[in-house]
């Protein structure tokens, strides 16, 4: 098995996630795309861990999974707050700071 | 790798490699298709379900790479907890049941351009750097015991920092979403 097949798979998922973050207006969908990006990074870490036969890759993948869980909790709380204040989670309409 | 697990850590045979590769390409194909559907579908709940497919495929990729504990954690945390949280988010923001027509920006082609450009750059540099690098043929699955030893000795400081971060995120989420 080539190392590259895993790295390229992760790169494709990463770019699809980037597209999702940039193109979506719904706040929950943006959060889902961020999960996709974090997962693709995890594939890279685990693949390099297997390549070097080193546990560090998997350990840091586990750390990222925990951080992602915290991130989605806080992110959803913020999205809910925006919904409660503005009756919409359209991120294009959250432009109070726009000059 | 799956075969190596069954054979208890002996190096992969030709057939074993072939099976692992076939599984990988099958999984990668399904995952990329589901991810593309996720960022283009016009139904929020369907997007969540497509994300579920992608996350399961990533867990399967971990198994192929011999990272069983990461795969199990992926299933528990992502497919279990994060998915339920996201579906609750969909429900609490009263997303319409069925298709919605204004989920995407009008200028989403710029996002597509950025994504394709990044893929080109990353793909080129990956092919340049790891063109024909093979994973070691005697790749061993990484067991849970050594991982826990590693986390609780070498990486004890990041682990504790992560515990504090989780606590802070928990309290922060409660404070932010509280009704008062």
PDB file of C-alpha atoms in Angstrom:
ATOM      1  CA  UNK A   1       0.000   0.000   0.000  1.00  0.00           C
ATOM      2  CA  UNK A   2       1.272   3.435  -0.910  1.00  0.00           C
ATOM      3  CA  UNK A   3       1.387   6.113   1.770  1.00  0.00           C
ATOM      4  CA  UNK A   4       0.116   8.551  -0.842  1.00  0.00           C
ATOM      5  CA  UNK A   5      -3.242   6.872  -1.360  1.00  0.00           C
ATOM      6  CA  UNK A   6      -4.207   7.768   2.203  1.00  0.00           C
ATOM      7  CA  UNK A   7      -2.710  11.271   2.022  1.00  0.00           C
ATOM      8  CA  UNK A   8      -4.492  12.059  -1.249  1.00  0.00           C
ATOM      9  CA  UNK A   9      -7.773  10.694   0.116  1.00  0.00           C
ATOM     10  CA  UNK A  10      -7.357  13.022   3.108  1.00  0.00           C
ATOM     11  CA  UNK A  11      -6.505  15.952   0.806  1.00  0.00           C
ATOM     12  CA  UNK A  12      -9.672  15.383  -1.257  1.00  0.00           C
ATOM     13  CA  UNK A  13     -11.830  15.262   1.885  1.00  0.00           C
ATOM     14  CA  UNK A  14     -10.085  18.404   3.196  1.00  0.00           C
ATOM     15  CA  UNK A  15     -10.811  20.358   0.013  1.00  0.00           C
ATOM     16  CA  UNK A  16     -14.441  19.230  -0.035  1.00  0.00           C
ATOM     17  CA  UNK A  17     -14.685  20.471   3.563  1.00  0.00           C
ATOM     18  CA  UNK A  18     -13.135  23.808   2.565  1.00  0.00           C
ATOM     19  CA  UNK A  19     -15.711  24.135  -0.204  1.00  0.00           C
ATOM     20  CA  UNK A  20     -18.488  23.366   2.293  1.00  0.00           C
ATOM     21  CA  UNK A  21     -17.299  26.017   4.750  1.00  0.00           C
ATOM     22  CA  UNK A  22     -17.035  28.655   2.010  1.00  0.00           C
ATOM     23  CA  UNK A  23     -20.194  27.835   0.040  1.00  0.00           C
ATOM     24  CA  UNK A  24     -22.755  27.029   2.754  1.00  0.00           C
ATOM     25  CA  UNK A  25     -24.903  29.681   4.443  1.00  0.00           C
ATOM     26  CA  UNK A  26     -26.570  27.483   7.075  1.00  0.00           C
ATOM     27  CA  UNK A  27     -24.568  27.591  10.349  1.00  0.00           C
ATOM     28  CA  UNK A  28     -25.065  23.896  11.153  1.00  0.00           C
ATOM     29  CA  UNK A  29     -23.860  22.894   7.674  1.00  0.00           C
ATOM     30  CA  UNK A  30     -20.723  25.008   8.152  1.00  0.00           C
ATOM     31  CA  UNK A  31     -20.049  23.125  11.408  1.00  0.00           C
ATOM     32  CA  UNK A  32     -20.494  19.789   9.598  1.00  0.00           C
ATOM     33  CA  UNK A  33     -17.946  20.836   6.964  1.00  0.00           C
ATOM     34  CA  UNK A  34     -15.497  21.751   9.734  1.00  0.00           C
ATOM     35  CA  UNK A  35     -15.912  18.216  11.129  1.00  0.00           C
ATOM     36  CA  UNK A  36     -14.993  16.901   7.674  1.00  0.00           C
ATOM     37  CA  UNK A  37     -11.800  19.001   7.644  1.00  0.00           C
ATOM     38  CA  UNK A  38     -10.770  17.797  11.124  1.00  0.00           C
ATOM     39  CA  UNK A  39     -11.362  14.171  10.092  1.00  0.00           C
ATOM     40  CA  UNK A  40      -9.185  14.476   7.014  1.00  0.00           C
ATOM     41  CA  UNK A  41      -6.334  15.782   9.166  1.00  0.00           C
ATOM     42  CA  UNK A  42      -6.801  12.775  11.446  1.00  0.00           C
ATOM     43  CA  UNK A  43      -6.380  10.398   8.494  1.00  0.00           C
ATOM     44  CA  UNK A  44      -3.021  12.064   7.795  1.00  0.00           C
ATOM     45  CA  UNK A  45      -1.892  11.637  11.407  1.00  0.00           C
ATOM     46  CA  UNK A  46      -2.894   7.968  11.565  1.00  0.00           C
ATOM     47  CA  UNK A  47      -1.324   7.260   8.154  1.00  0.00           C
ATOM     48  CA  UNK A  48       2.011   8.773   9.185  1.00  0.00           C
ATOM     49  CA  UNK A  49       1.779   6.911  12.500  1.00  0.00           C
ATOM     50  CA  UNK A  50       1.421   3.640  10.569  1.00  0.00           C
ATOM     51  CA  UNK A  51       4.218   4.625   8.186  1.00  0.00           C
ATOM     52  CA  UNK A  52       6.696   5.376  10.986  1.00  0.00           C
ATOM     53  CA  UNK A  53       5.306   2.539  13.181  1.00  0.00           C
ATOM     54  CA  UNK A  54       5.029   5.196  15.895  1.00  0.00           C
ATOM     55  CA  UNK A  55       2.208   5.675  18.379  1.00  0.00           C
ATOM     56  CA  UNK A  56       2.417   9.484  18.346  1.00  0.00           C
ATOM     57  CA  UNK A  57       0.224   9.731  15.244  1.00  0.00           C
ATOM     58  CA  UNK A  58      -2.635   7.830  16.797  1.00  0.00           C
ATOM     59  CA  UNK A  59      -2.284   9.633  20.145  1.00  0.00           C
ATOM     60  CA  UNK A  60      -2.591  13.030  18.474  1.00  0.00           C
ATOM     61  CA  UNK A  61      -5.495  11.792  16.350  1.00  0.00           C
ATOM     62  CA  UNK A  62      -7.260  10.945  19.617  1.00  0.00           C
ATOM     63  CA  UNK A  63      -6.454  14.407  20.971  1.00  0.00           C
ATOM     64  CA  UNK A  64      -7.935  15.986  17.839  1.00  0.00           C
ATOM     65  CA  UNK A  65     -11.089  13.890  18.189  1.00  0.00           C
ATOM     66  CA  UNK A  66     -11.513  15.240  21.750  1.00  0.00           C
ATOM     67  CA  UNK A  67     -10.857  18.839  20.673  1.00  0.00           C
ATOM     68  CA  UNK A  68     -13.348  18.440  17.807  1.00  0.00           C
ATOM     69  CA  UNK A  69     -15.997  17.239  20.248  1.00  0.00           C
ATOM     70  CA  UNK A  70     -15.410  20.346  22.396  1.00  0.00           C
ATOM     71  CA  UNK A  71     -15.451  22.536  19.287  1.00  0.00           C
ATOM     72  CA  UNK A  72     -18.773  21.227  18.012  1.00  0.00           C
ATOM     73  CA  UNK A  73     -20.321  21.732  21.476  1.00  0.00           C
ATOM     74  CA  UNK A  74     -19.295  25.381  21.695  1.00  0.00           C
ATOM     75  CA  UNK A  75     -20.015  25.973  17.991  1.00  0.00           C
ATOM     76  CA  UNK A  76     -23.562  24.665  18.287  1.00  0.00           C
ATOM     77  CA  UNK A  77     -24.131  26.781  21.405  1.00  0.00           C
ATOM     78  CA  UNK A  78     -23.085  29.862  19.416  1.00  0.00           C
ATOM     79  CA  UNK A  79     -25.304  28.867  16.467  1.00  0.00           C
ATOM     80  CA  UNK A  80     -28.251  28.409  18.853  1.00  0.00           C
ATOM     81  CA  UNK A  81     -27.586  31.839  20.365  1.00  0.00           C
ATOM     82  CA  UNK A  82     -27.532  33.427  16.893  1.00  0.00           C
ATOM     83  CA  UNK A  83     -30.793  31.638  16.068  1.00  0.00           C
ATOM     84  CA  UNK A  84     -32.407  32.845  19.281  1.00  0.00           C
ATOM     85  CA  UNK A  85     -31.399  36.467  18.707  1.00  0.00           C
ATOM     86  CA  UNK A  86     -32.009  36.720  14.967  1.00  0.00           C
ATOM     87  CA  UNK A  87     -34.482  33.907  14.145  1.00  0.00           C
ATOM     88  CA  UNK A  88     -32.116  32.698  11.417  1.00  0.00           C
ATOM     89  CA  UNK A  89     -28.808  30.836  11.227  1.00  0.00           C
ATOM     90  CA  UNK A  90     -27.885  32.287   7.864  1.00  0.00           C
ATOM     91  CA  UNK A  91     -24.213  33.162   8.358  1.00  0.00           C
ATOM     92  CA  UNK A  92     -24.419  35.650   5.468  1.00  0.00           C
ATOM     93  CA  UNK A  93     -26.932  37.690   7.488  1.00  0.00           C
ATOM     94  CA  UNK A  94     -24.743  37.792  10.615  1.00  0.00           C
ATOM     95  CA  UNK A  95     -23.061  41.016   9.456  1.00  0.00           C
ATOM     96  CA  UNK A  96     -23.506  43.443  12.373  1.00  0.00           C
ATOM     97  CA  UNK A  97     -19.780  44.211  12.392  1.00  0.00           C
ATOM     98  CA  UNK A  98     -19.727  45.018   8.673  1.00  0.00           C
ATOM     99  CA  UNK A  99     -18.672  48.633   8.085  1.00  0.00           C
TER     100      UNK A  99
ATOM    101  CA  UNK B   1      -4.127  -4.914   7.428  1.00  0.00           C
ATOM    102  CA  UNK B   2      -7.418  -6.651   8.142  1.00  0.00           C
ATOM    103  CA  UNK B   3      -5.787  -9.877   7.070  1.00  0.00           C
ATOM    104  CA  UNK B   4      -2.741  -9.116   9.192  1.00  0.00           C
ATOM    105  CA  UNK B   5      -5.056  -8.710  12.178  1.00  0.00           C
ATOM    106  CA  UNK B   6      -6.580 -12.131  11.536  1.00  0.00           C
ATOM    107  CA  UNK B   7      -3.117 -13.658  11.059  1.00  0.00           C
ATOM    108  CA  UNK B   8      -1.937 -12.014  14.311  1.00  0.00           C
ATOM    109  CA  UNK B   9       0.698  -9.686  12.965  1.00  0.00           C
ATOM    110  CA  UNK B  10       2.412 -11.704  10.264  1.00  0.00           C
ATOM    111  CA  UNK B  11       3.431  -9.624   7.199  1.00  0.00           C
ATOM    112  CA  UNK B  12       0.775  -9.172   4.529  1.00  0.00           C
ATOM    113  CA  UNK B  13       0.766 -11.612   1.633  1.00  0.00           C
ATOM    114  CA  UNK B  14       0.098 -10.525  -1.956  1.00  0.00           C
ATOM    115  CA  UNK B  15      -3.580 -11.494  -1.642  1.00  0.00           C
ATOM    116  CA  UNK B  16      -3.828  -9.734   1.695  1.00  0.00           C
ATOM    117  CA  UNK B  17      -2.424  -6.531   0.220  1.00  0.00           C
ATOM    118  CA  UNK B  18      -4.790  -6.804  -2.713  1.00  0.00           C
ATOM    119  CA  UNK B  19      -7.779  -7.225  -0.385  1.00  0.00           C
ATOM    120  CA  UNK B  20      -6.703  -4.284   1.789  1.00  0.00           C
ATOM    121  CA  UNK B  21      -6.204  -2.085  -1.293  1.00  0.00           C
ATOM    122  CA  UNK B  22      -9.572  -3.062  -2.762  1.00  0.00           C
ATOM    123  CA  UNK B  23     -11.276  -2.278   0.525  1.00  0.00           C
ATOM    124  CA  UNK B  24      -9.479   1.048   0.723  1.00  0.00           C
ATOM    125  CA  UNK B  25     -10.477   2.197  -2.759  1.00  0.00           C
ATOM    126  CA  UNK B  26     -14.072   1.082  -2.175  1.00  0.00           C
ATOM    127  CA  UNK B  27     -14.195   3.028   1.086  1.00  0.00           C
ATOM    128  CA  UNK B  28     -12.484   6.096  -0.391  1.00  0.00           C
ATOM    129  CA  UNK B  29     -14.902   6.124  -3.347  1.00  0.00           C
ATOM    130  CA  UNK B  30     -17.948   5.944  -1.062  1.00  0.00           C
ATOM    131  CA  UNK B  31     -16.506   8.591   1.293  1.00  0.00           C
ATOM    132  CA  UNK B  32     -15.681  11.105  -1.435  1.00  0.00           C
ATOM    133  CA  UNK B  33     -19.088  10.610  -3.048  1.00  0.00           C
ATOM    134  CA  UNK B  34     -20.889  11.072   0.265  1.00  0.00           C
ATOM    135  CA  UNK B  35     -18.773  14.135   1.111  1.00  0.00           C
ATOM    136  CA  UNK B  36     -19.610  15.721  -2.252  1.00  0.00           C
ATOM    137  CA  UNK B  37     -23.309  15.017  -1.677  1.00  0.00           C
ATOM    138  CA  UNK B  38     -22.986  16.478   1.835  1.00  0.00           C
ATOM    139  CA  UNK B  39     -21.748  19.870   0.621  1.00  0.00           C
ATOM    140  CA  UNK B  40     -24.232  20.058  -2.273  1.00  0.00           C
ATOM    141  CA  UNK B  41     -27.492  18.567  -0.953  1.00  0.00           C
ATOM    142  CA  UNK B  42     -30.364  20.960  -0.298  1.00  0.00           C
ATOM    143  CA  UNK B  43     -31.678  19.087   2.733  1.00  0.00           C
ATOM    144  CA  UNK B  44     -30.001  19.707   6.097  1.00  0.00           C
ATOM    145  CA  UNK B  45     -30.955  16.317   7.590  1.00  0.00           C
ATOM    146  CA  UNK B  46     -29.665  14.501   4.496  1.00  0.00           C
ATOM    147  CA  UNK B  47     -26.382  16.402   4.848  1.00  0.00           C
ATOM    148  CA  UNK B  48     -26.099  15.092   8.424  1.00  0.00           C
ATOM    149  CA  UNK B  49     -26.722  11.529   7.225  1.00  0.00           C
ATOM    150  CA  UNK B  50     -24.130  11.863   4.439  1.00  0.00           C
ATOM    151  CA  UNK B  51     -21.678  13.111   7.061  1.00  0.00           C
ATOM    152  CA  UNK B  52     -22.439   9.910   8.990  1.00  0.00           C
ATOM    153  CA  UNK B  53     -21.349   7.864   5.946  1.00  0.00           C
ATOM    154  CA  UNK B  54     -18.116   9.866   5.609  1.00  0.00           C
ATOM    155  CA  UNK B  55     -17.280   9.472   9.326  1.00  0.00           C
ATOM    156  CA  UNK B  56     -17.870   5.692   9.166  1.00  0.00           C
ATOM    157  CA  UNK B  57     -15.620   5.498   6.109  1.00  0.00           C
ATOM    158  CA  UNK B  58     -12.886   7.368   7.984  1.00  0.00           C
ATOM    159  CA  UNK B  59     -13.223   4.870  10.861  1.00  0.00           C
ATOM    160  CA  UNK B  60     -12.831   2.036   8.323  1.00  0.00           C
ATOM    161  CA  UNK B  61      -9.699   3.735   6.965  1.00  0.00           C
ATOM    162  CA  UNK B  62      -8.259   3.723  10.493  1.00  0.00           C
ATOM    163  CA  UNK B  63      -8.880  -0.032  10.690  1.00  0.00           C
ATOM    164  CA  UNK B  64      -7.037  -0.554   7.377  1.00  0.00           C
ATOM    165  CA  UNK B  65      -4.120   1.447   8.823  1.00  0.00           C
ATOM    166  CA  UNK B  66      -4.109  -0.754  11.934  1.00  0.00           C
ATOM    167  CA  UNK B  67      -5.283   1.980  14.318  1.00  0.00           C
ATOM    168  CA  UNK B  68      -8.080   0.072  16.027  1.00  0.00           C
ATOM    169  CA  UNK B  69      -8.420   2.287  19.071  1.00  0.00           C
ATOM    170  CA  UNK B  70      -8.730   5.439  16.954  1.00  0.00           C
ATOM    171  CA  UNK B  71     -11.398   3.669  14.864  1.00  0.00           C
ATOM    172  CA  UNK B  72     -13.432   2.690  17.922  1.00  0.00           C
ATOM    173  CA  UNK B  73     -13.090   6.202  19.384  1.00  0.00           C
ATOM    174  CA  UNK B  74     -14.175   7.653  16.047  1.00  0.00           C
ATOM    175  CA  UNK B  75     -17.333   5.519  16.111  1.00  0.00           C
ATOM    176  CA  UNK B  76     -18.088   6.352  19.756  1.00  0.00           C
ATOM    177  CA  UNK B  77     -17.384  10.086  19.664  1.00  0.00           C
ATOM    178  CA  UNK B  78     -18.283  11.103  16.110  1.00  0.00           C
ATOM    179  CA  UNK B  79     -21.003   8.648  15.089  1.00  0.00           C
ATOM    180  CA  UNK B  80     -22.408   8.575  18.604  1.00  0.00           C
ATOM    181  CA  UNK B  81     -22.056  11.971  20.239  1.00  0.00           C
ATOM    182  CA  UNK B  82     -21.221  14.577  17.586  1.00  0.00           C
ATOM    183  CA  UNK B  83     -23.864  13.266  15.170  1.00  0.00           C
ATOM    184  CA  UNK B  84     -26.598  13.440  17.827  1.00  0.00           C
ATOM    185  CA  UNK B  85     -25.427  16.947  18.757  1.00  0.00           C
ATOM    186  CA  UNK B  86     -25.552  18.091  15.116  1.00  0.00           C
ATOM    187  CA  UNK B  87     -29.030  16.586  14.631  1.00  0.00           C
ATOM    188  CA  UNK B  88     -30.178  18.381  17.795  1.00  0.00           C
ATOM    189  CA  UNK B  89     -28.724  21.564  16.315  1.00  0.00           C
ATOM    190  CA  UNK B  90     -30.764  20.976  13.157  1.00  0.00           C
ATOM    191  CA  UNK B  91     -33.913  20.431  15.218  1.00  0.00           C
ATOM    192  CA  UNK B  92     -33.427  23.333  17.628  1.00  0.00           C
ATOM    193  CA  UNK B  93     -32.872  25.805  14.794  1.00  0.00           C
ATOM    194  CA  UNK B  94     -36.132  24.558  13.224  1.00  0.00           C
ATOM    195  CA  UNK B  95     -34.711  23.648   9.854  1.00  0.00           C
ATOM    196  CA  UNK B  96     -37.412  23.033   7.280  1.00  0.00           C
ATOM    197  CA  UNK B  97     -38.382  19.403   6.742  1.00  0.00           C
ATOM    198  CA  UNK B  98     -37.456  18.642   3.146  1.00  0.00           C
ATOM    199  CA  UNK B  99     -35.438  20.592   0.622  1.00  0.00           C
ATOM    200  CA  UNK B 100     -34.454  24.222   1.157  1.00  0.00           C
ATOM    201  CA  UNK B 101     -33.332  26.442  -1.664  1.00  0.00           C
ATOM    202  CA  UNK B 102     -31.150  29.056   0.066  1.00  0.00           C
ATOM    203  CA  UNK B 103     -28.473  26.933   1.762  1.00  0.00           C
ATOM    204  CA  UNK B 104     -25.666  28.066  -0.547  1.00  0.00           C
ATOM    205  CA  UNK B 105     -24.118  31.454  -1.217  1.00  0.00           C
ATOM    206  CA  UNK B 106     -24.694  32.918  -4.665  1.00  0.00           C
ATOM    207  CA  UNK B 107     -20.915  33.200  -5.185  1.00  0.00           C
ATOM    208  CA  UNK B 108     -20.197  29.586  -4.267  1.00  0.00           C
ATOM    209  CA  UNK B 109     -18.090  29.158  -7.402  1.00  0.00           C
ATOM    210  CA  UNK B 110     -15.361  31.137  -5.608  1.00  0.00           C
ATOM    211  CA  UNK B 111     -15.400  28.461  -2.895  1.00  0.00           C
ATOM    212  CA  UNK B 112     -15.153  25.807  -5.596  1.00  0.00           C
ATOM    213  CA  UNK B 113     -12.229  27.637  -7.148  1.00  0.00           C
ATOM    214  CA  UNK B 114     -10.430  27.836  -3.783  1.00  0.00           C
ATOM    215  CA  UNK B 115     -11.064  24.121  -3.111  1.00  0.00           C
ATOM    216  CA  UNK B 116      -9.872  22.990  -6.541  1.00  0.00           C
ATOM    217  CA  UNK B 117      -6.796  25.245  -6.313  1.00  0.00           C
ATOM    218  CA  UNK B 118      -5.915  23.868  -2.888  1.00  0.00           C
ATOM    219  CA  UNK B 119      -6.408  20.305  -4.101  1.00  0.00           C
ATOM    220  CA  UNK B 120      -4.096  20.969  -7.041  1.00  0.00           C
ATOM    221  CA  UNK B 121      -1.362  22.424  -4.830  1.00  0.00           C
ATOM    222  CA  UNK B 122      -1.686  19.747  -2.133  1.00  0.00           C
ATOM    223  CA  UNK B 123      -1.918  16.925  -4.660  1.00  0.00           C
ATOM    224  CA  UNK B 124       1.152  18.149  -6.535  1.00  0.00           C
ATOM    225  CA  UNK B 125       3.241  18.544  -3.383  1.00  0.00           C
ATOM    226  CA  UNK B 126       2.128  15.151  -2.019  1.00  0.00           C
ATOM    227  CA  UNK B 127       2.986  13.385  -5.272  1.00  0.00           C
ATOM    228  CA  UNK B 128       6.291  15.227  -5.347  1.00  0.00           C
ATOM    229  CA  UNK B 129       7.202  14.384  -1.742  1.00  0.00           C
ATOM    230  CA  UNK B 130       5.805  10.850  -1.297  1.00  0.00           C
ATOM    231  CA  UNK B 131       5.556   9.726  -4.920  1.00  0.00           C
ATOM    232  CA  UNK B 132       6.105   6.003  -4.441  1.00  0.00           C
ATOM    233  CA  UNK B 133       6.635   5.707  -0.689  1.00  0.00           C
ATOM    234  CA  UNK B 134       5.195   2.396   0.474  1.00  0.00           C
ATOM    235  CA  UNK B 135       3.780   1.673   3.897  1.00  0.00           C
ATOM    236  CA  UNK B 136       6.028  -0.884   5.626  1.00  0.00           C
ATOM    237  CA  UNK B 137       5.079  -4.411   4.548  1.00  0.00           C
ATOM    238  CA  UNK B 138       5.402  -5.730   8.106  1.00  0.00           C
ATOM    239  CA  UNK B 139       3.097  -3.008   9.439  1.00  0.00           C
ATOM    240  CA  UNK B 140       1.836  -3.984  12.884  1.00  0.00           C
ATOM    241  CA  UNK B 141      -1.569  -3.010  14.302  1.00  0.00           C
ATOM    242  CA  UNK B 142      -1.121  -0.526  17.137  1.00  0.00           C
ATOM    243  CA  UNK B 143      -2.604  -2.015  20.282  1.00  0.00           C
ATOM    244  CA  UNK B 144      -4.532  -0.200  23.019  1.00  0.00           C
ATOM    245  CA  UNK B 145      -2.095  -1.012  25.837  1.00  0.00           C
ATOM    246  CA  UNK B 146       0.971   0.748  24.397  1.00  0.00           C
ATOM    247  CA  UNK B 147      -1.207   3.724  23.380  1.00  0.00           C
ATOM    248  CA  UNK B 148      -2.488   4.211  26.921  1.00  0.00           C
ATOM    249  CA  UNK B 149       1.074   3.887  28.237  1.00  0.00           C
ATOM    250  CA  UNK B 150       2.144   6.582  25.780  1.00  0.00           C
ATOM    251  CA  UNK B 151      -0.748   8.935  26.647  1.00  0.00           C
ATOM    252  CA  UNK B 152      -0.218   8.626  30.399  1.00  0.00           C
ATOM    253  CA  UNK B 153       3.566   8.993  30.285  1.00  0.00           C
ATOM    254  CA  UNK B 154       4.996  10.938  27.327  1.00  0.00           C
ATOM    255  CA  UNK B 155       1.857  12.941  26.551  1.00  0.00           C
ATOM    256  CA  UNK B 156       0.536  13.463  30.074  1.00  0.00           C
ATOM    257  CA  UNK B 157       0.802  17.288  29.884  1.00  0.00           C
ATOM    258  CA  UNK B 158      -1.219  17.677  26.635  1.00  0.00           C
ATOM    259  CA  UNK B 159      -3.674  15.130  28.038  1.00  0.00           C
ATOM    260  CA  UNK B 160      -4.250  17.189  31.189  1.00  0.00           C
ATOM    261  CA  UNK B 161      -4.499  20.389  29.138  1.00  0.00           C
ATOM    262  CA  UNK B 162      -7.107  18.638  26.995  1.00  0.00           C
ATOM    263  CA  UNK B 163      -9.098  17.690  30.111  1.00  0.00           C
ATOM    264  CA  UNK B 164      -9.169  21.338  31.205  1.00  0.00           C
ATOM    265  CA  UNK B 165     -10.136  22.388  27.659  1.00  0.00           C
ATOM    266  CA  UNK B 166     -13.078  19.941  27.658  1.00  0.00           C
ATOM    267  CA  UNK B 167     -14.246  21.256  31.025  1.00  0.00           C
ATOM    268  CA  UNK B 168     -13.961  24.857  29.818  1.00  0.00           C
ATOM    269  CA  UNK B 169     -15.857  24.030  26.607  1.00  0.00           C
ATOM    270  CA  UNK B 170     -18.579  22.270  28.614  1.00  0.00           C
ATOM    271  CA  UNK B 171     -19.077  25.229  30.966  1.00  0.00           C
ATOM    272  CA  UNK B 172     -18.755  27.684  28.083  1.00  0.00           C
ATOM    273  CA  UNK B 173     -21.421  25.897  26.030  1.00  0.00           C
ATOM    274  CA  UNK B 174     -23.819  25.879  29.001  1.00  0.00           C
ATOM    275  CA  UNK B 175     -23.223  29.596  29.695  1.00  0.00           C
ATOM    276  CA  UNK B 176     -23.560  30.631  26.037  1.00  0.00           C
ATOM    277  CA  UNK B 177     -26.717  28.635  25.326  1.00  0.00           C
ATOM    278  CA  UNK B 178     -28.421  29.392  28.668  1.00  0.00           C
ATOM    279  CA  UNK B 179     -31.752  31.179  28.495  1.00  0.00           C
ATOM    280  CA  UNK B 180     -31.890  34.118  30.899  1.00  0.00           C
TER     281      UNK B 180
END
